Short mmCIF file of C-alpha atoms in Angstrom, two decimals:
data_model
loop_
_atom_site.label_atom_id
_atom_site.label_comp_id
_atom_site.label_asym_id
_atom_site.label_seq_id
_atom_site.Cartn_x
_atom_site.Cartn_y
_atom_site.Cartn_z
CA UNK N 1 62.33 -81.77 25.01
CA UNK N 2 62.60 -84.58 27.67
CA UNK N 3 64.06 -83.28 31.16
CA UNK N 4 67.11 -85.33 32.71
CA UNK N 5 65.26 -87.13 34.80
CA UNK N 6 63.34 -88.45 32.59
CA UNK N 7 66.23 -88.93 29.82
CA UNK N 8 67.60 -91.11 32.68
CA UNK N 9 64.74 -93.27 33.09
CA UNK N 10 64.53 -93.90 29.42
CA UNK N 11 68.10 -94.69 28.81
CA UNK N 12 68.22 -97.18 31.91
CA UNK N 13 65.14 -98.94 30.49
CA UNK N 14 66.76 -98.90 27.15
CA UNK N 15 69.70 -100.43 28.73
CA UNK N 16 67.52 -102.74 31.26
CA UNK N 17 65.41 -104.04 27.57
CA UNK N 18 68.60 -104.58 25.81
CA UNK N 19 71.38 -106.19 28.59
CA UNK N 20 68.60 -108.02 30.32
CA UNK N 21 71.68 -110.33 31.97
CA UNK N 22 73.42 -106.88 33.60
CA UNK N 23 72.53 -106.00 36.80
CA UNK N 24 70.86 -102.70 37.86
CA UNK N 25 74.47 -102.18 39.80
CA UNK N 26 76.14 -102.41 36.85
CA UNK N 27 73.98 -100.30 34.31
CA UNK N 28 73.99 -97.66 36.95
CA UNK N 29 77.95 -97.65 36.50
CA UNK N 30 78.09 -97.46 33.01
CA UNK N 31 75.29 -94.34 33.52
CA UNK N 32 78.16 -92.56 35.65
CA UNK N 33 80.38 -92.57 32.93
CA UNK N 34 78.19 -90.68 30.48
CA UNK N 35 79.17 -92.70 27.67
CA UNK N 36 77.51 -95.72 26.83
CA UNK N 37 79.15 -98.10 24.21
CA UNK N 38 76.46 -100.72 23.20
CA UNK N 39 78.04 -104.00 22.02
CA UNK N 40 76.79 -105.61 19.06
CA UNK N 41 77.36 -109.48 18.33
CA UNK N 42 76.76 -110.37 14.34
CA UNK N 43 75.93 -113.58 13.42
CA UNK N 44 78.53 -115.90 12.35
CA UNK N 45 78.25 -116.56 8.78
CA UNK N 46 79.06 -119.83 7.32
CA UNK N 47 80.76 -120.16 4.55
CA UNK N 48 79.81 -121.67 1.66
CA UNK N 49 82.47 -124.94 0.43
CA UNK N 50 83.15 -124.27 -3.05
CA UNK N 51 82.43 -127.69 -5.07
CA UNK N 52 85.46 -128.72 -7.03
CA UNK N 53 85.36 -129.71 -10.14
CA UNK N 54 86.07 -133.44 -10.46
CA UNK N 55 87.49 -134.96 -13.46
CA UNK N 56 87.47 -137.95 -15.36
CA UNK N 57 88.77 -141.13 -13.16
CA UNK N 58 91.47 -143.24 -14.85
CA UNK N 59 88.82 -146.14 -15.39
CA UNK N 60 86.72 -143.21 -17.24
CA UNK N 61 89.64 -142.16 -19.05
CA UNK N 62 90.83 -145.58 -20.21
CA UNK N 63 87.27 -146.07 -21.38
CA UNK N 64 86.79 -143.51 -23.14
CA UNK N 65 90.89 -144.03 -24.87
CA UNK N 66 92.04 -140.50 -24.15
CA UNK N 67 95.68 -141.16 -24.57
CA UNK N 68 95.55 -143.95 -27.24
CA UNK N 69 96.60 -142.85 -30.43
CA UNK N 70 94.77 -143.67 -33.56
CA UNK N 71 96.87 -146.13 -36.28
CA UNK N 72 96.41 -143.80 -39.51
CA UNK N 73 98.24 -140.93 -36.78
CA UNK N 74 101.49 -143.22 -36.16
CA UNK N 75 103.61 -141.31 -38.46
CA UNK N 76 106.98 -140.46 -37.61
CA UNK N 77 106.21 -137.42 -40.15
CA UNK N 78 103.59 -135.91 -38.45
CA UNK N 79 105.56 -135.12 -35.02
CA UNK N 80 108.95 -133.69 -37.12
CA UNK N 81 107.07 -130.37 -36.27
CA UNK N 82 106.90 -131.02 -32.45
CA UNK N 83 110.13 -132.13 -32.00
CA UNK N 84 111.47 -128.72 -33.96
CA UNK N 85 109.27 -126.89 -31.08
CA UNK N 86 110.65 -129.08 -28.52
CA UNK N 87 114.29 -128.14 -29.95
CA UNK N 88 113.28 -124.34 -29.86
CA UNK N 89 111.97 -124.72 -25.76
CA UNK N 90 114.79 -126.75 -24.55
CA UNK N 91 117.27 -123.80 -26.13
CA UNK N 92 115.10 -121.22 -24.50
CA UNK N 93 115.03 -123.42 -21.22
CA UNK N 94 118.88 -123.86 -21.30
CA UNK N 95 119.54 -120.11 -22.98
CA UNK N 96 121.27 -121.17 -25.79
CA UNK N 97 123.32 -124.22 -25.41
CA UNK N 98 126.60 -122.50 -25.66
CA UNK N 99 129.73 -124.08 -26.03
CA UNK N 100 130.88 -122.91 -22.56
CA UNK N 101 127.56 -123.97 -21.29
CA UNK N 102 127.87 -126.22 -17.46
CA UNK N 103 127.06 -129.65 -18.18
CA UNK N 104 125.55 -130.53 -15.22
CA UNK N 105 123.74 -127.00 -15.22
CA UNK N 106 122.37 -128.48 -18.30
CA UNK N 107 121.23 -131.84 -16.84
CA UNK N 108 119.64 -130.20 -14.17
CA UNK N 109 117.44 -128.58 -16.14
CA UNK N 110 116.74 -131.57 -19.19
CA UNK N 111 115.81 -133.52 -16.07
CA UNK N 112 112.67 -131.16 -14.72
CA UNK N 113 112.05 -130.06 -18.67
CA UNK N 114 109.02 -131.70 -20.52
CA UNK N 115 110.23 -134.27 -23.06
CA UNK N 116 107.54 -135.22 -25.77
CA UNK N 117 108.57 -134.24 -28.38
CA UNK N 118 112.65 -135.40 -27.88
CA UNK N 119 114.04 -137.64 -29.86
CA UNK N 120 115.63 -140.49 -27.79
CA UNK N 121 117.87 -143.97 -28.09
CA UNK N 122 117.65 -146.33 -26.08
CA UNK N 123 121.23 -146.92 -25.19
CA UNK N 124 121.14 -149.47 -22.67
CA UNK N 125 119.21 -152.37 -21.23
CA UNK N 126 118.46 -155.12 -19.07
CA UNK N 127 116.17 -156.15 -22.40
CA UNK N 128 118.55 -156.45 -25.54
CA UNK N 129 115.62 -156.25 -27.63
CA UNK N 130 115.69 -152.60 -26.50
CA UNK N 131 118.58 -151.67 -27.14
CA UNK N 132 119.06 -148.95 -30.44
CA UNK N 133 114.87 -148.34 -30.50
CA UNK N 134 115.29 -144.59 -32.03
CA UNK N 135 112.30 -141.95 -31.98
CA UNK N 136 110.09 -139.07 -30.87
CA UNK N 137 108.50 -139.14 -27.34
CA UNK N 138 104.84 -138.91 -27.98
CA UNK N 139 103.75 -139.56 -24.39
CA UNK N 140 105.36 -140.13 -20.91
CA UNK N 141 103.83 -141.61 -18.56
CA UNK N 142 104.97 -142.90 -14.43
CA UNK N 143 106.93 -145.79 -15.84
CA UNK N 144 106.70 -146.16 -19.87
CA UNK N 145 107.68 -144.00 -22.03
CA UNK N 146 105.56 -144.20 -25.92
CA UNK N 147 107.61 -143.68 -28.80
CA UNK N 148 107.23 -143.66 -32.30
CA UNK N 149 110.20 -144.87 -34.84
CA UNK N 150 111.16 -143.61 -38.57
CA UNK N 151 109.14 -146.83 -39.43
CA UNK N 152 106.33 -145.50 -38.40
CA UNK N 153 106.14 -147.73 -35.21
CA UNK N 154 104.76 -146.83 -31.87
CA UNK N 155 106.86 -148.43 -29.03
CA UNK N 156 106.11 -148.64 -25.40
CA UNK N 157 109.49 -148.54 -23.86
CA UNK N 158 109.73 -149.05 -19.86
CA UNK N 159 111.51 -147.14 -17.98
CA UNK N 160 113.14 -149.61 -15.69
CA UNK N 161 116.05 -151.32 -16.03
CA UNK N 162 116.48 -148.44 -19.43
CA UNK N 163 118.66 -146.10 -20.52
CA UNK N 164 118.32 -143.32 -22.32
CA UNK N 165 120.17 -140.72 -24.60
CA UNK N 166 119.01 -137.64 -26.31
CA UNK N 167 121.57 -135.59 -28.55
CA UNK N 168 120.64 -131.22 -29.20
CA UNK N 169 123.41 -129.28 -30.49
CA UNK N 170 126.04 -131.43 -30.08
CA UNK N 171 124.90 -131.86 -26.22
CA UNK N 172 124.09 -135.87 -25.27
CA UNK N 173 122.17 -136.37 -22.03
CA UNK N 174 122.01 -139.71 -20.69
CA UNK N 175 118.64 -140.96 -18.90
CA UNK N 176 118.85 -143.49 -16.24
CA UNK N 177 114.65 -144.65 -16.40
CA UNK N 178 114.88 -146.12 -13.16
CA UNK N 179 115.56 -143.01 -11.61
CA UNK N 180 113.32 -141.20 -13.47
CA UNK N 181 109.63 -143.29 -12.75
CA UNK N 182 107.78 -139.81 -12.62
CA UNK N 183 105.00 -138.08 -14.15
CA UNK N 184 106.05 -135.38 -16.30
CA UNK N 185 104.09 -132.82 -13.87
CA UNK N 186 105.89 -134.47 -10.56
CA UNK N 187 108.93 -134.33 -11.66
CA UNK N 188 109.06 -130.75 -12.57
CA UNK N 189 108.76 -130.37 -8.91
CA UNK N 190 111.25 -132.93 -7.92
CA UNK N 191 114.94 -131.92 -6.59
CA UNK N 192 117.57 -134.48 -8.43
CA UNK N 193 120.50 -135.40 -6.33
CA UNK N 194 123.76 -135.92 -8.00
CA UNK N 195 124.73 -139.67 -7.64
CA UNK N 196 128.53 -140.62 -8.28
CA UNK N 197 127.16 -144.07 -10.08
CA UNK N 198 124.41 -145.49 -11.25
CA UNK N 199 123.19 -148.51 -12.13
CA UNK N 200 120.50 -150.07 -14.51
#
C-alpha cells in the first residue's frame, strides 16, 4: 500500500498527464476537494445519409408505357368488377348513403375519395363533342381524366372547361374539372372551399 504522500504525487501526475492545458493552481484545487470528476469528450459520430430510393422518371416511365393500356384490355366488361368495388368503398367512405345523409357532407368527401373505378357523364362542356361521353374511370391523371365507354372505347377526357356527374344510390355529384386539376394523391390532401358559383 502506497502512503498519502505518495498517492498525492501520483494522482497530480495523473491529472498533470491527462489536463496538460490546467494549471498546477488549478489541479491543486480540484485535489482540495477530494473528489475528482474526470471529463470525458467522445467523438462526434457522423451519421450516415440514408440513400433514397429513386424511382422511375416520367421520361423512363413513358418509355417504358406504364400507364398505357393494351387494345385487347379496352373492355368496358372487364372493369364492371372495379366499379362494384368502387361502389362498396365510396359506401364505406360515406357510411352508408342514407337518405338523411348531408349533401354537402357527402361532396366533401367524393371530392378527396379516389375515383377509378366511377362511372361518370360528362354533363357539360366548352367542347360539344363531349358532352354525354358515359363510362368507367380507368385512370386520372393532373388534367385528363381516361375513360372507357360501353363500346368498348377508351376516351381521354380533359378536365378543363368539363363537367362532370356521377350517380350512387340515387346520390348525383356534379364535378367542376377545372377545379379539380389534381393528382388523385394531392388532392386527398387538399381542403375544398365551398364556392356559391361556378363556372366552366
Amino acid at each position: 500500500p502506497q502512503g498519502s504522500e505518495k498517492a498525492k504525487t501520483f494522482v497530480h501526475g495523473f491529472l498533470k498527464r491527462s489536463m496538460p492545458k490546467m494549471k498546477d493552481e488549478a489541479i491543486q484545487d480540484m485535489l482540495t476537494r477530494k473528489a475528482v470528476v474526470l471529463e470525458h469528450y467522445p467523438k462526434k459520430k457522423t451519421k450516415q445519409k440514408r440513400k433514397k430510393t429513386k424511382g422511375f422518371t416520367a421520361k423512363q416511365r413513358r418509355e417504358l408505357r406504364l400507364f398505357e393500356i393494351e387494345p385487347e384490355q379496352q373492355r368496358y366488361a372487364i372493369f364492371l368488377p372495379l366499379h362494384e368495388l368502387w361502389k362498396q368503398y365510396i359506401r364505406d367512405l360515406c357510411h352508408g348513403l342514407k337518405p338523411d345523409a348531408q349533401p354537402h357532407m357527402i361532396q366533401s368527401k367524393l371530392l378527396k375519395a379516389d375515383l377509378h373505378g366511377a362511372i361518370v357523364t360528362v354533363t357539360k362542356s366548352k367542347c360539344p363533342s363531349y358532352v354525354g361521353i358515359t363510362g368507367i374511370i380507368l385512370q386520372e391523371f393532373k388534367h385528363v381524366f381516361k375513360i372507357i365507354t360501353k363500346e368498348d372505347k377508351l376516351k381521354v377526357v380533359p378536365k378543363l372547361n368539363n363537367v362532370f356527374s356521377l350517380e350512387l344510390d340515387g346520390f348525383i355529384s356534379y364535378i367542376y374539372g377545372s377545379k379539380f386539376l389534381l393528382r388523385a394523391s394531392e388532392r386527398s390532401a387538399k381542403k375544398f372551399k365551398l364556392k356559391g358559383t361556378i363556372d366552366l
